[in-house]
Amino acid sequence: MIEFRMPSLGADMEAGTLVEWVKKPGDPVARGDIIAVVDTEKGAIEIEVFDAGVIESTVVEPGAKVPVGTLLAVIRAPGEGPGAPAAGAAASAAAPQPPSAAAPSPAAAIVTRARVSPAARKRAGELQVDVGAIEASGPDGSITVADVERAAARRRAPAAPADRATSMRGAIGAAMARAKREIPHLYLTTTVDLSRSLAWLTAENQRRAVADRLLPVVLFIKAAARACVEVPAVNGFWTESGFTAGAGVHIGCAIALRGGGLVAPALHDVDRKPLDVLARELADLVKRARAGGLRSSEMSDATITVTNLGDLGVESAYAIIHPPQVAILAVGRVVERPWVAEGRIEPRSVVSMSVSADHRATDGREAGLFLAAIDRALQAPESL
Amino acid sequence: MASPPADRVTYREAVREAIREALLRDPRVFLMGEDVGRYGGAYAVSKGLLAEFGPERIRDTPLSESTFVGAGIGAALGGTRPIVEVMTVNFSLLALDQIVNNAATIRHMSGGGFSVPLVIRMATGAGRQLAAQHAHSLEGWFAHVPGLRIVTPATIEDARGMLWTALENPDPVLIFEHQALYNLEGELPAGAGAVDIDRAAVRRPGRDVTLVTYGGTLVKTLAAAETLAGENIHAEVIDLRTLRPLDMDTVLASVRKTRRVVVVDEGWRSGSLAGEILARIAESAFYDLDAPVRRVCSAEVPIPYPKHLEDAALPQPAAVVEAVRALVPAGAAA
C-alpha cells in the first residue's frame, strides 16, 4: 500500500484544505494524474499523484483542513490485492464480482451528478460558485437559486478575498522571514546588453502571428536555464543535509496575483524546451495561477526562481531566496542607455539582472559565473 | 342594472347584461341558438331577452349545430353581427367543419377580401354532474386553429366585458363560458363595459411560484394560492383570459420572477393547452427555471357523472397545493 499524504506546496505551506477528490476509491491512477484539489493560501492547487496504482480508500473528507504530511488516501500498488476488509474499503461494496473492479465507477458517476436547476446554473455562473459543492434543497434533491446564493454568501463570509490576501501575505511573510533569518544572502548584479536578443526577437516576431509572438522574458528564462546547466551550484535545494542539485532545471516564475499576493510555480525542464513551448507554457501558467488550478508539482519543485519586475518599471532589484532553493534571479526593466561598444558610445537596450545566492550552498564566484553565462546566452539568442 | 356604485351580480347576469347591451348598441347584433328564445337558454342566460327584443333578434334554432353556425357565418359575411350560442362545447363538434373550415379560413382564402365577424358563445367544462357528453373542456382544440380567437372569461367583469370587445373584432371569436361559473356572484363596478382581450391578467401577485390558469379553474387556483399563503408560499396567479393568441409576455415575466410554474387546466393532459404553455416557457425561459415545470389537468377519462368521481377527475385546489409544495422548498421560499 502506498500512502498519499498532504503535500507541501512550498516552504510557506503548513496546512491545506481538501476541496475535492478528483479520483475516488476504485479509480486507477498513473504518475502525474490529478488526484485531488487542495486549497492553500495561494489558491486552489491540483494535486498530482506520484505512484501508479488503484485508489484503495480516501481518508480525508472534502472540506477538512489538515497539516502537511497528513495521510489523505491509500493507493494500492499494481499487483497488490485489495486491502484487508478494514477501515474505509467502501469501493468494493458495490460490486461483488472482483474482475470488473473499475466497472461500477461510471454508474456511480451518473448517480452522483448534481441536479442543478437551469436558473441555479446560471446564477452559479454569475456568482462563480462551484455547484459541485452545494447543499441541495430543491425538488428531487436539486440545487436551486436559493442554494447557490446561500453558498455564495457563506463563501463570502469566512473566506473572502481580503481574507485570502491576508493569509497569503502571512504565509509569504513567514517564508521570507525564514529566508532572511536562515539564508546568508549574497548579491551580484550585472547589466546585459540586449541589442542582439531584441533584434533577433523583432525579426523572429515579424514572422509570427500576433498570438505566437515571443516576449523578452521567455528569453531571460531560457537563458537562466542554460546558465543553470553550466553552473549547477545555483540550481537545487538546501536542506538539513546540505545542498542537493536539482534533478532538472525547473524555473519558478514569480507571478503577481490580482488582488495581491504572489506565487512562483515552476516551468519544468526549461533548458530542454524550445522557446515556443516555453512561451505557451508560461502563458498557461500565468493564466492558471490567476484563475486557480496550479498543480502540486508546479508549486513544490522549482529549483530556482526568476522574478521579472521590469514590467512594473523597476530598473533593478535584489530578491529574497525562496527556501529551500538556493538562488533567485531578479530581472529589471529593459531600458535604452548610452553604451560603450567597440570604443564608441551607442544607444543600446540593456537590462539589469541580479542574482541572490545562498552563501551556504555557493559563493560569489559561481553566482558570477551564472550571471556571465546568462549574458553569454543572451548574446546568441538564435541558439536559445 | 348598471346603476349607482357597484352591483352584486352573478356571472350569468353579467353575460346577459353584455348581450343586452350589444343588442341595444348595435342593430346588426342578434342572438341565435338552441332554446335561447322561449326557454331562455340552457343556462338561463338569455332569459327575458325574447320579450324585450322580439324573435327577429332572439332566434331559436333547430337542433342542428352545423346549420345554425353556418347560418351565423353567412349572416356575418352578409353584414350583421351574430352572436351564436352553442349549448355546450361537446355539441360544437357537430359544427366543427363550419368553425374550422369556414369561419377560420375565409379571410385567408379570400385574400383578405371577406371577414367573418362572428361571435360564438359556448358553455364548457365540468362540475355540475352533466356527464361526459356535456362536460368536456375542449377549448384547447379550438385554440389550435389559426384564424380563431379564443377567449375565456373567468370573472364577472370579463363575462360582462368580453362580448362587446369580441363583437368589435372583425374575425371569429369563440367565447368559452365555464358552466360552473354561471352562479358565481361578485361585484360589478358601475359602468363596467368592454375589456381588453389581448392581455392575460395577474389575478394575485406572488413571488414563489406562478400558477397559470384560465376560465373555470381560476377560482380553484385562487383558493389554492390562499392555502399556500398560509404556508408562507406566495403564488402568483395568472388568468390567461385569451387562449389564442396566448399572451406569453405576461406569463414569461411572471415565471422569470418566481422561477417556478404550475399550469392548471381542466383539459386532459395529453395534447393539452397546458402542454403548449409549458413548452413555450421551456423555449423562452429555460434558464430562469429553478424547478421542473408542472401541470394539474383533468384525469384522462370521460368526465364521470357521480359527484365524487367527477370531483376526483377534475383539477382541485388540493392537487394544485400539492404540486406547488413539490416545487417550492419548505421554508426556502425566496
XYZ file of C-alpha atoms in Angstrom:
718
model
C 0.000 0.000 0.000
C 1.183 3.490 -0.841
C 0.321 6.298 1.481
C -0.700 9.504 -0.221
C -0.148 12.477 2.074
C -0.916 16.171 2.050
C 2.000 17.550 0.045
C 3.973 20.639 0.891
C 3.394 23.060 -1.934
C 6.240 25.312 -0.999
C 8.158 26.332 2.060
C 5.390 28.646 3.185
C 2.693 25.992 3.393
C 1.796 24.399 6.689
C -1.667 23.038 6.010
C -4.153 22.699 3.204
C -7.900 22.264 2.853
C -9.036 19.337 0.751
C -11.525 20.843 -1.688
C -12.459 17.769 -3.670
C -11.356 14.334 -4.641
C -10.862 14.110 -8.393
C -10.331 10.369 -8.102
C -12.289 8.072 -5.883
C -11.812 4.636 -4.421
C -11.560 2.098 -7.208
C -10.129 4.545 -9.745
C -6.802 3.607 -11.292
C -4.167 6.340 -11.185
C -0.898 6.872 -13.006
C 2.015 9.042 -12.026
C 1.169 12.678 -12.725
C -2.617 12.217 -12.579
C -4.538 14.828 -10.671
C -5.966 13.106 -7.639
C -7.405 15.971 -5.605
C -7.742 19.717 -5.324
C -6.306 21.385 -2.251
C -6.878 24.948 -1.188
C -3.883 26.754 0.246
C -3.053 30.350 0.971
C -2.058 30.510 -2.664
C -5.347 29.351 -4.068
C -6.697 26.021 -5.219
C -3.953 23.661 -6.362
C -4.456 20.446 -8.294
C -2.562 17.720 -6.519
C -0.756 15.089 -8.566
C -0.050 11.574 -7.553
C 3.471 10.182 -7.812
C 2.738 6.480 -7.907
C 0.709 4.272 -10.147
C -1.983 2.055 -8.689
C -5.612 1.948 -7.708
C -7.125 4.162 -5.047
C -7.902 1.861 -2.149
C -9.563 4.400 0.110
C -9.695 8.085 0.843
C -9.107 9.107 4.421
C -9.859 12.805 4.496
C -13.239 14.255 3.578
C -13.569 17.322 1.366
C -13.733 20.453 3.484
C -11.192 19.258 6.056
C -8.089 21.330 6.670
C -5.129 19.138 7.539
C -1.415 19.754 8.129
C 1.188 18.923 5.537
C 2.040 15.242 5.794
C -1.404 14.077 6.863
C -2.491 10.819 5.256
C -5.063 11.654 2.589
C -5.549 8.394 0.761
C -4.238 4.887 0.428
C -3.213 3.666 -3.013
C -2.945 0.023 -3.884
C 0.232 -0.584 -5.868
C -0.032 -2.587 -9.112
C -0.123 -6.295 -8.302
C -1.202 -5.741 -4.746
C -4.505 -7.309 -3.750
C -7.357 -5.317 -2.267
C -6.712 -4.323 1.305
C -7.957 -6.258 4.275
C -11.641 -5.520 4.819
C -10.598 -2.934 7.348
C -11.366 0.741 7.508
C -12.993 2.527 4.623
C -12.724 -0.110 1.884
C -16.061 1.107 0.625
C -15.437 0.794 -3.080
C -15.785 -2.954 -3.226
C -19.208 -2.941 -1.564
C -20.982 -2.025 -4.788
C -19.527 -4.762 -6.948
C -19.299 -8.323 -5.687
C -17.561 -9.512 -8.886
C -13.846 -8.904 -8.378
C -12.710 -8.915 -12.050
C -14.629 -5.787 -13.043
C -13.325 -3.607 -10.264
C -13.416 -0.493 -12.430
C -16.894 -1.138 -13.811
C -19.014 0.429 -11.083
C -17.377 3.815 -11.358
C -19.211 5.206 -14.421
C -22.541 4.220 -12.927
C -21.611 5.840 -9.669
C -20.656 8.991 -11.553
C -24.110 9.213 -13.096
C -25.834 8.730 -9.786
C -23.811 11.409 -8.059
C -24.170 14.029 -10.789
C -25.746 17.047 -9.140
C -29.190 18.112 -10.277
C -28.944 21.831 -10.852
C -31.889 23.884 -11.984
C -31.238 25.982 -15.088
C -31.697 29.158 -13.067
C -29.311 27.898 -10.393
C -26.713 27.013 -13.010
C -26.985 30.471 -14.481
C -26.760 32.119 -11.058
C -23.805 29.931 -10.095
C -22.042 31.158 -13.203
C -22.715 34.754 -12.287
C -21.559 34.284 -8.693
C -18.747 31.881 -9.665
C -19.961 29.275 -7.243
C -18.983 25.666 -7.825
C -22.273 23.783 -7.974
C -20.465 20.559 -7.136
C -20.078 21.566 -3.516
C -23.533 22.932 -2.736
C -26.192 21.519 -0.481
C -29.439 20.956 -2.391
C -32.902 21.860 -1.146
C -34.943 21.785 -4.353
C -37.355 19.208 -5.740
C -35.795 15.752 -6.165
C -32.644 16.893 -4.418
C -31.907 19.584 -6.967
C -29.815 22.673 -6.419
C -31.843 25.859 -6.620
C -31.030 29.536 -6.967
C -31.519 29.910 -3.224
C -28.938 27.180 -2.571
C -26.432 28.884 -4.850
C -26.984 32.229 -3.206
C -26.634 30.708 0.255
C -23.377 29.066 -0.779
C -22.134 32.316 -2.264
C -22.990 34.182 0.934
C -21.190 31.572 3.041
C -18.173 31.729 0.807
C -18.087 35.489 1.053
C -18.289 35.387 4.810
C -15.351 33.299 6.036
C -13.079 33.082 3.027
C -13.495 36.493 1.489
C -10.828 37.594 -0.997
C -9.428 40.015 1.579
C -9.113 37.108 3.944
C -7.182 35.059 1.429
C -4.942 38.025 0.688
C -4.250 38.403 4.401
C -3.418 34.753 4.961
C -1.329 34.699 1.810
C 0.560 37.741 2.996
C 1.130 35.917 6.276
C 2.421 32.826 4.520
C 4.764 34.777 2.271
C 5.903 36.804 5.259
C 6.725 33.679 7.248
C 8.684 32.138 4.379
C 10.590 35.324 3.653
C 11.367 35.922 7.338
C 12.768 32.420 7.474
C 14.777 33.065 4.323
C 16.232 36.298 5.686
C 16.892 34.690 9.047
C 18.488 31.485 7.863
C 19.975 32.158 4.461
C 23.172 34.160 4.208
C 22.364 36.003 1.006
C 24.993 37.291 -1.349
C 24.004 39.633 -4.138
C 25.659 40.169 -7.506
C 24.434 42.344 -10.260
C 25.234 42.975 -13.889
C 23.867 44.834 -16.853
C 23.306 42.848 -20.006
C 23.375 44.336 -23.487
C 20.191 43.138 -25.147
C 20.764 44.534 -28.647
C 21.303 41.146 -30.237
C 18.487 39.490 -28.366
C 15.971 42.196 -29.149
C 16.990 42.472 -32.799
C 16.636 38.731 -33.144
C 13.326 38.816 -31.295
C 11.993 41.598 -33.528
C 12.905 39.690 -36.656
C 11.509 36.485 -35.224
C 8.239 38.075 -34.158
C 7.724 39.625 -37.583
C 7.417 36.121 -38.934
C 4.908 35.113 -36.293
C 1.208 35.590 -35.806
C 0.434 38.106 -33.084
C -0.685 35.413 -30.683
C 2.568 33.478 -31.095
C 4.959 36.374 -30.545
C 7.713 35.877 -28.025
C 8.258 38.185 -25.086
C 11.750 39.054 -23.852
C 11.010 37.340 -20.554
C 10.937 33.977 -22.328
C 14.493 34.591 -23.495
C 15.546 35.527 -19.962
C 14.058 32.368 -18.510
C 15.616 30.178 -21.161
C 18.995 31.906 -20.761
C 18.807 31.419 -16.993
C 18.037 27.734 -17.508
C 21.041 27.326 -19.801
C 23.144 29.059 -17.198
C 21.863 26.654 -14.539
C 23.153 23.759 -16.594
C 26.571 25.407 -16.718
C 26.529 26.353 -13.039
C 24.558 23.651 -11.236
C 25.525 25.088 -7.840
C 22.719 27.649 -8.059
C 20.097 25.147 -9.169
C 18.835 22.983 -6.345
C 17.878 22.835 -2.707
C 19.456 23.461 0.666
C 18.215 21.048 3.291
C 19.483 19.931 6.666
C 21.848 17.581 4.935
C 23.290 20.310 2.776
C 22.989 21.147 -0.892
C 21.277 18.854 -3.364
C 21.455 19.753 -7.023
C 18.130 19.855 -8.817
C 17.265 16.812 -10.915
C 16.260 19.132 -13.719
C 16.067 22.824 -14.329
C 12.637 23.823 -13.103
C 12.360 27.568 -13.098
C 9.921 29.111 -10.654
C 8.283 32.123 -12.272
C 7.146 34.746 -9.804
C 3.605 35.717 -10.763
C 1.747 38.549 -9.057
C -1.883 37.706 -8.420
C -4.773 40.039 -8.902
C -5.829 41.348 -5.548
C -2.349 40.909 -4.092
C -0.049 38.083 -3.306
C 2.493 36.161 -5.249
C 3.109 32.617 -6.398
C 6.113 31.123 -8.106
C 5.035 27.920 -9.858
C 7.638 26.044 -11.868
C 8.164 25.689 -15.578
C 9.635 22.244 -15.910
C 12.836 21.264 -17.762
C 13.241 24.722 -19.203
C 16.734 24.053 -20.522
C 15.405 21.366 -22.831
C 12.358 23.103 -24.265
C 12.168 25.325 -27.344
C 11.107 28.952 -26.880
C 7.726 28.310 -28.478
C 6.836 25.705 -25.938
C 8.097 27.832 -23.082
C 6.088 30.830 -24.222
C 2.953 28.713 -24.360
C 3.600 27.089 -21.013
C 4.354 30.402 -19.360
C 1.129 31.940 -20.638
C -0.770 28.916 -19.379
C 0.970 29.071 -16.021
C 0.122 32.755 -15.560
C -3.477 32.107 -16.523
C -3.850 29.204 -14.131
C -2.017 30.979 -11.330
C -4.517 33.807 -11.517
C -7.600 31.671 -12.046
C -6.658 28.867 -9.669
C -5.690 25.456 -10.971
C -1.975 25.177 -10.395
C -0.598 21.708 -9.934
C 1.190 20.460 -6.888
C 4.395 19.635 -8.767
C 4.490 23.149 -10.111
C 4.152 24.521 -6.620
C 6.751 22.372 -4.926
C 9.591 21.523 -7.264
C 11.039 24.766 -8.626
C 14.835 24.567 -8.421
C 15.481 28.294 -8.858
C 13.219 31.303 -9.223
C 13.195 34.116 -11.762
C 11.371 37.276 -10.834
C 10.756 39.810 -13.557
C 9.959 43.227 -12.132
C 10.639 45.049 -15.359
C 7.057 45.427 -16.371
C 6.407 47.363 -13.190
C 9.031 49.882 -14.273
C 11.590 48.704 -11.734
C 15.095 49.154 -13.067
C 16.885 46.692 -10.840
C 16.075 44.597 -7.804
C 17.647 42.271 -5.248
C 15.294 39.439 -4.447
C 14.980 37.172 -1.420
C 15.640 33.487 -1.976
C 12.593 31.242 -1.750
C 13.627 28.372 0.522
C 14.633 25.627 0.060
C 16.042 26.986 -3.217
C 19.494 28.488 -3.169
C 19.259 31.285 -5.714
C 16.890 33.732 -7.308
C 17.384 35.860 -10.391
C 15.773 39.306 -10.467
C 15.335 40.951 -13.857
C 14.690 44.674 -14.191
C 13.266 46.820 -16.929
C 14.697 46.897 -20.416
C 15.987 50.450 -20.855
C 17.887 52.367 -23.503
C 21.213 53.611 -22.215
C 24.386 55.041 -23.675
C 26.633 52.023 -24.017
C 30.268 51.798 -24.948
C 30.759 49.210 -27.627
C 33.948 48.821 -29.622
C 35.134 52.216 -28.425
C 32.028 54.087 -29.452
C 29.136 55.360 -27.375
C 25.916 53.974 -28.731
C 22.340 53.872 -27.550
C 21.686 50.288 -26.567
C 18.825 48.425 -24.902
C 20.119 46.945 -21.688
C 18.675 45.170 -18.695
C 19.828 44.882 -15.139
C 19.986 41.411 -13.655
C 20.847 40.455 -10.131
C 21.300 37.117 -8.555
C 20.754 36.455 -4.864
C 22.516 33.273 -3.823
C 22.686 31.196 -0.649
C 26.223 31.513 0.638
C 25.937 28.149 2.364
C 25.456 26.446 -0.980
C 27.594 28.560 -3.228
C 29.748 31.655 -3.379
C 30.317 34.774 -5.401
C 32.438 33.049 -7.972
C 29.721 30.632 -9.011
C 26.998 33.248 -8.814
C 29.154 35.445 -11.021
C 29.659 32.612 -13.488
C 25.902 32.154 -13.510
C 25.316 35.794 -14.463
C 28.056 35.650 -17.048
C 26.502 32.529 -18.551
C 23.149 34.273 -18.844
C 24.808 37.225 -20.547
C 26.569 34.912 -22.972
C 23.347 33.083 -23.774
C 21.546 36.330 -24.485
C 24.277 37.363 -26.902
C 23.433 34.304 -29.012
C 19.646 34.381 -28.996
C 19.338 32.257 -32.105
C 20.775 29.316 -30.181
C 18.312 29.589 -27.290
C -78.868 47.316 -13.906
C -75.625 49.245 -14.217
C -76.804 51.943 -11.859
C -75.037 53.610 -8.852
C -71.736 52.323 -7.426
C -71.185 48.558 -7.619
C -73.747 45.846 -8.158
C -73.654 42.336 -6.812
C -74.447 40.150 -9.804
C -73.967 36.609 -10.989
C -71.771 35.607 -13.865
C -74.969 34.590 -15.688
C -76.432 38.054 -15.217
C -73.226 39.656 -16.368
C -73.317 37.681 -19.635
C -76.984 38.513 -20.097
C -76.294 42.189 -19.495
C -73.490 42.058 -22.041
C -75.828 40.592 -24.651
C -78.493 43.177 -23.821
C -76.031 45.988 -24.178
C -74.837 44.652 -27.541
C -78.397 44.339 -28.808
C -79.147 47.866 -27.692
C -75.953 49.375 -29.059
C -75.845 47.836 -32.485
C -78.919 46.961 -34.566
C -76.783 44.476 -36.535
C -76.388 42.268 -33.451
C -78.697 39.292 -32.943
C -78.560 36.133 -30.821
C -79.317 32.680 -32.129
C -79.084 29.153 -30.837
C -80.969 26.225 -29.417
C -83.552 27.290 -26.826
C -82.214 30.824 -26.493
C -85.675 32.286 -27.057
C -88.711 30.904 -25.332
C -86.734 28.673 -22.924
C -84.306 31.438 -22.067
C -81.178 29.433 -22.860
C -79.902 26.150 -21.439
C -78.200 28.104 -18.645
C -80.892 30.775 -18.462
C -78.510 33.354 -19.812
C -80.934 34.777 -22.362
C -83.996 34.615 -20.138
C -86.238 37.634 -20.806
C -84.417 38.791 -23.904
C -87.028 37.417 -26.334
C -89.735 39.508 -24.650
C -87.535 42.575 -24.761
C -86.088 42.279 -28.279
C -88.509 40.033 -30.186
C -87.993 36.947 -32.371
C -86.064 38.819 -35.097
C -83.159 39.331 -32.741
C -83.518 36.398 -30.340
C -83.790 33.410 -32.641
C -84.473 29.831 -31.657
C -82.790 27.390 -33.999
C -83.318 23.722 -34.819
C -81.080 21.095 -33.205
C -78.513 21.352 -35.961
C -75.236 22.933 -34.929
C -73.723 22.712 -38.374
C -76.684 24.569 -39.850
C -77.059 27.424 -37.420
C -73.322 28.007 -37.004
C -73.103 28.012 -40.819
C -76.025 30.423 -40.944
C -74.184 32.640 -38.467
C -71.120 32.660 -40.727
C -73.290 33.601 -43.689
C -75.035 36.316 -41.710
C -71.690 37.735 -40.588
C -70.459 37.759 -44.186
C -73.725 39.490 -45.054
C -73.013 42.397 -42.729
C -74.662 41.503 -39.445
C -73.019 40.827 -36.081
C -74.377 37.444 -34.989
C -73.903 36.003 -31.530
C -74.302 32.246 -31.926
C -74.860 30.214 -28.779
C -73.796 26.575 -28.823
C -75.217 24.800 -25.813
C -72.032 23.021 -24.782
C -68.639 22.569 -26.308
C -69.375 18.891 -26.880
C -72.072 19.850 -29.360
C -69.817 22.274 -31.162
C -68.092 19.287 -32.696
C -71.109 18.968 -34.962
C -70.244 22.416 -36.235
C -66.526 21.827 -36.357
C -66.451 21.904 -40.147
C -68.192 25.294 -40.191
C -65.923 26.718 -37.499
C -62.578 25.324 -38.640
C -63.048 25.076 -42.398
C -65.180 28.164 -42.956
C -65.173 30.725 -40.189
C -61.468 30.394 -39.536
C -60.303 30.277 -43.144
C -62.432 32.664 -45.185
C -60.328 35.774 -44.524
C -57.230 33.871 -45.550
C -58.764 32.140 -48.568
C -60.322 35.320 -49.893
C -57.006 37.111 -49.716
C -58.411 39.416 -47.042
C -61.481 40.185 -49.149
C -64.036 38.835 -46.682
C -64.037 38.608 -42.944
C -66.331 36.758 -40.595
C -67.207 38.998 -37.617
C -68.926 36.179 -35.798
C -69.090 35.532 -32.076
C -69.802 32.007 -30.891
C -70.553 31.562 -27.203
C -70.485 28.144 -25.689
C -70.506 26.530 -22.271
C -67.547 24.395 -21.414
C -66.207 22.372 -18.524
C -67.498 20.127 -15.803
C -68.563 20.331 -12.175
C -72.338 20.207 -12.432
C -72.856 16.481 -12.908
C -73.734 16.704 -16.564
C -71.673 13.694 -17.508
C -69.306 13.022 -20.337
C -71.272 14.339 -23.303
C -71.932 17.757 -21.739
C -68.924 18.463 -19.621
C -65.677 18.370 -21.512
C -63.136 21.134 -21.825
C -62.296 21.247 -25.498
C -61.379 24.925 -25.832
C -57.769 23.861 -26.244
C -58.735 22.165 -29.508
C -60.090 25.403 -30.904
C -57.061 27.274 -29.602
C -55.070 25.111 -32.015
C -56.719 26.721 -35.036
C -55.280 29.843 -36.710
C -57.954 32.312 -37.709
C -59.898 31.948 -34.489
C -59.649 33.984 -31.365
C -60.450 32.098 -28.176
C -61.420 33.929 -25.008
C -62.357 32.511 -21.622
C -63.981 34.963 -19.219
C -63.240 33.767 -15.690
C -64.520 36.731 -13.731
C -67.800 38.671 -13.528
C -66.107 41.660 -15.076
C -64.757 39.698 -18.037
C -68.130 37.980 -18.512
C -69.628 41.440 -18.717
C -66.925 42.998 -20.855
C -65.525 40.449 -23.284
C -68.594 40.128 -25.513
C -68.553 43.676 -26.770
C -64.818 43.534 -27.409
C -65.386 40.272 -29.271
C -68.157 41.789 -31.406
C -65.806 44.582 -32.427
C -63.294 42.047 -33.666
C -63.519 41.573 -37.461
C -62.668 37.869 -37.177
C -64.440 34.982 -35.488
C -64.207 34.950 -31.713
C -65.178 31.941 -29.608
C -66.176 32.725 -26.033
C -65.988 29.802 -23.648
C -68.099 30.274 -20.552
C -67.407 27.680 -17.893
C -70.722 26.231 -16.781
C -69.628 26.088 -13.148
C -69.173 29.866 -13.176
C -72.744 30.880 -14.084
C -73.795 31.004 -10.428
C -70.619 32.828 -9.352
C -71.513 36.085 -7.639
C -69.429 39.172 -7.422
C -69.211 42.905 -7.564
C -69.576 44.527 -10.918
C -68.472 48.140 -10.887
C -70.969 50.610 -12.184
C -70.383 51.360 -15.818
C -68.354 48.169 -16.376
C -68.006 47.650 -20.068
C -65.720 46.367 -22.770
C -62.457 44.875 -21.567
C -59.142 44.270 -23.203
C -58.952 40.718 -24.544
C -55.332 40.866 -25.657
C -53.630 40.556 -22.317
C -53.537 37.964 -19.577
C -54.213 39.294 -16.093
C -52.293 38.822 -12.867
C -55.160 37.958 -10.523
C -52.965 37.590 -7.473
C -49.355 38.747 -7.170
C -46.771 36.444 -5.596
C -43.056 35.708 -5.604
C -42.545 31.955 -5.178
C -44.401 30.200 -7.968
C -46.517 31.142 -10.969
C -49.887 29.433 -11.343
C -51.172 29.804 -14.883
C -54.822 29.097 -15.455
C -57.967 30.338 -17.173
C -61.760 30.033 -17.059
C -63.342 27.673 -14.578
C -60.137 26.721 -12.786
C -59.272 30.304 -11.816
C -61.479 30.097 -8.737
C -59.873 26.828 -7.640
C -56.392 28.148 -8.347
C -57.004 31.259 -6.267
C -58.227 29.009 -3.448
C -55.014 27.005 -3.711
C -52.970 30.208 -3.619
C -54.798 31.223 -0.456
C -53.961 27.913 1.217
C -50.325 28.221 0.135
C -50.125 31.744 1.544
C -50.872 30.178 4.926
C -47.665 28.165 4.481
C -45.702 31.265 3.537
C -45.598 30.244 -0.123
C -46.713 33.165 -2.223
C -48.169 32.111 -5.529
C -48.729 34.473 -8.410
C -51.935 33.599 -10.232
C -52.219 34.419 -13.906
C -55.531 34.280 -15.724
C -54.770 33.763 -19.411
C -58.161 35.217 -20.485
C -57.288 34.635 -24.146
C -56.168 31.181 -25.233
C -55.416 32.246 -28.773
C -53.328 34.236 -29.225
C -51.566 33.495 -25.945
C -50.155 36.443 -24.069
C -46.854 34.800 -23.206
C -45.215 38.097 -22.270
C -47.221 38.252 -19.071
C -46.640 34.578 -18.313
C -42.909 34.731 -19.003
C -42.444 37.890 -16.956
C -44.022 36.125 -14.017
C -42.050 32.905 -14.471
C -38.817 34.858 -14.722
C -39.691 36.394 -11.386
C -40.850 33.300 -9.495
C -38.752 30.754 -11.446
C -41.337 28.033 -10.907
C -44.575 27.309 -12.710
C -47.640 25.121 -12.456
C -50.307 25.249 -15.162
C -53.808 24.431 -14.016
C -56.002 23.359 -16.935
C -59.259 21.450 -16.911
C -58.391 19.953 -20.277
C -56.855 16.496 -20.462
C -53.113 16.470 -20.073
C -52.198 14.762 -23.368
C -52.039 17.276 -26.177
C -53.313 19.978 -23.873
C -53.080 23.715 -23.890
C -51.156 23.308 -20.632
C -48.551 21.408 -22.615
C -48.300 24.239 -25.125
C -47.826 26.832 -22.403
C -45.137 24.802 -20.673
C -43.368 24.191 -23.978
C -43.254 27.914 -24.633
C -41.921 28.550 -21.141
C -39.214 25.961 -21.715
C -38.395 27.562 -25.073
C -38.141 31.095 -23.762
C -37.368 30.948 -20.061
C -35.461 27.693 -19.592
C -32.534 29.344 -17.872
C -34.843 31.152 -15.488
C -36.424 27.958 -14.171
C -35.457 26.780 -10.719
C -37.591 23.638 -10.755
C -39.227 21.365 -13.312
C -42.421 22.660 -14.896
C -45.625 21.043 -13.623
C -49.291 20.894 -14.591
C -52.507 19.934 -12.946
C -55.016 18.694 -15.526
C -58.151 16.563 -15.606
C -57.817 12.824 -15.276
C -57.692 11.278 -18.734
C -61.164 9.842 -18.597
C -64.521 10.928 -19.987
C -65.847 13.163 -17.223
C -67.901 10.900 -14.889
C -71.433 11.595 -13.716
C -71.253 10.685 -9.992
C -70.210 13.696 -7.975
C -67.345 12.089 -6.120
C -65.903 10.716 -9.339
C -66.388 13.986 -11.160
C -64.610 15.815 -8.329
C -61.825 13.275 -8.433
C -61.396 13.694 -12.183
C -61.112 17.489 -12.119
C -58.198 19.692 -11.006
C -58.895 20.628 -7.390
C -57.166 23.146 -5.109
C -55.557 20.350 -3.074
C -53.822 18.989 -6.176
C -52.525 22.447 -7.033
C -51.244 22.906 -3.475
C -49.527 19.546 -3.646
C -47.903 20.319 -6.998
C -46.567 23.596 -5.634
C -45.263 22.039 -2.439
C -43.200 19.654 -4.541
C -41.564 22.591 -6.315
C -41.013 25.133 -3.577
C -38.634 24.007 -0.830
C -40.276 24.373 2.558
C -39.089 27.494 4.296
C -36.677 28.200 1.473
C -39.036 30.415 -0.461
C -37.254 33.499 -1.642
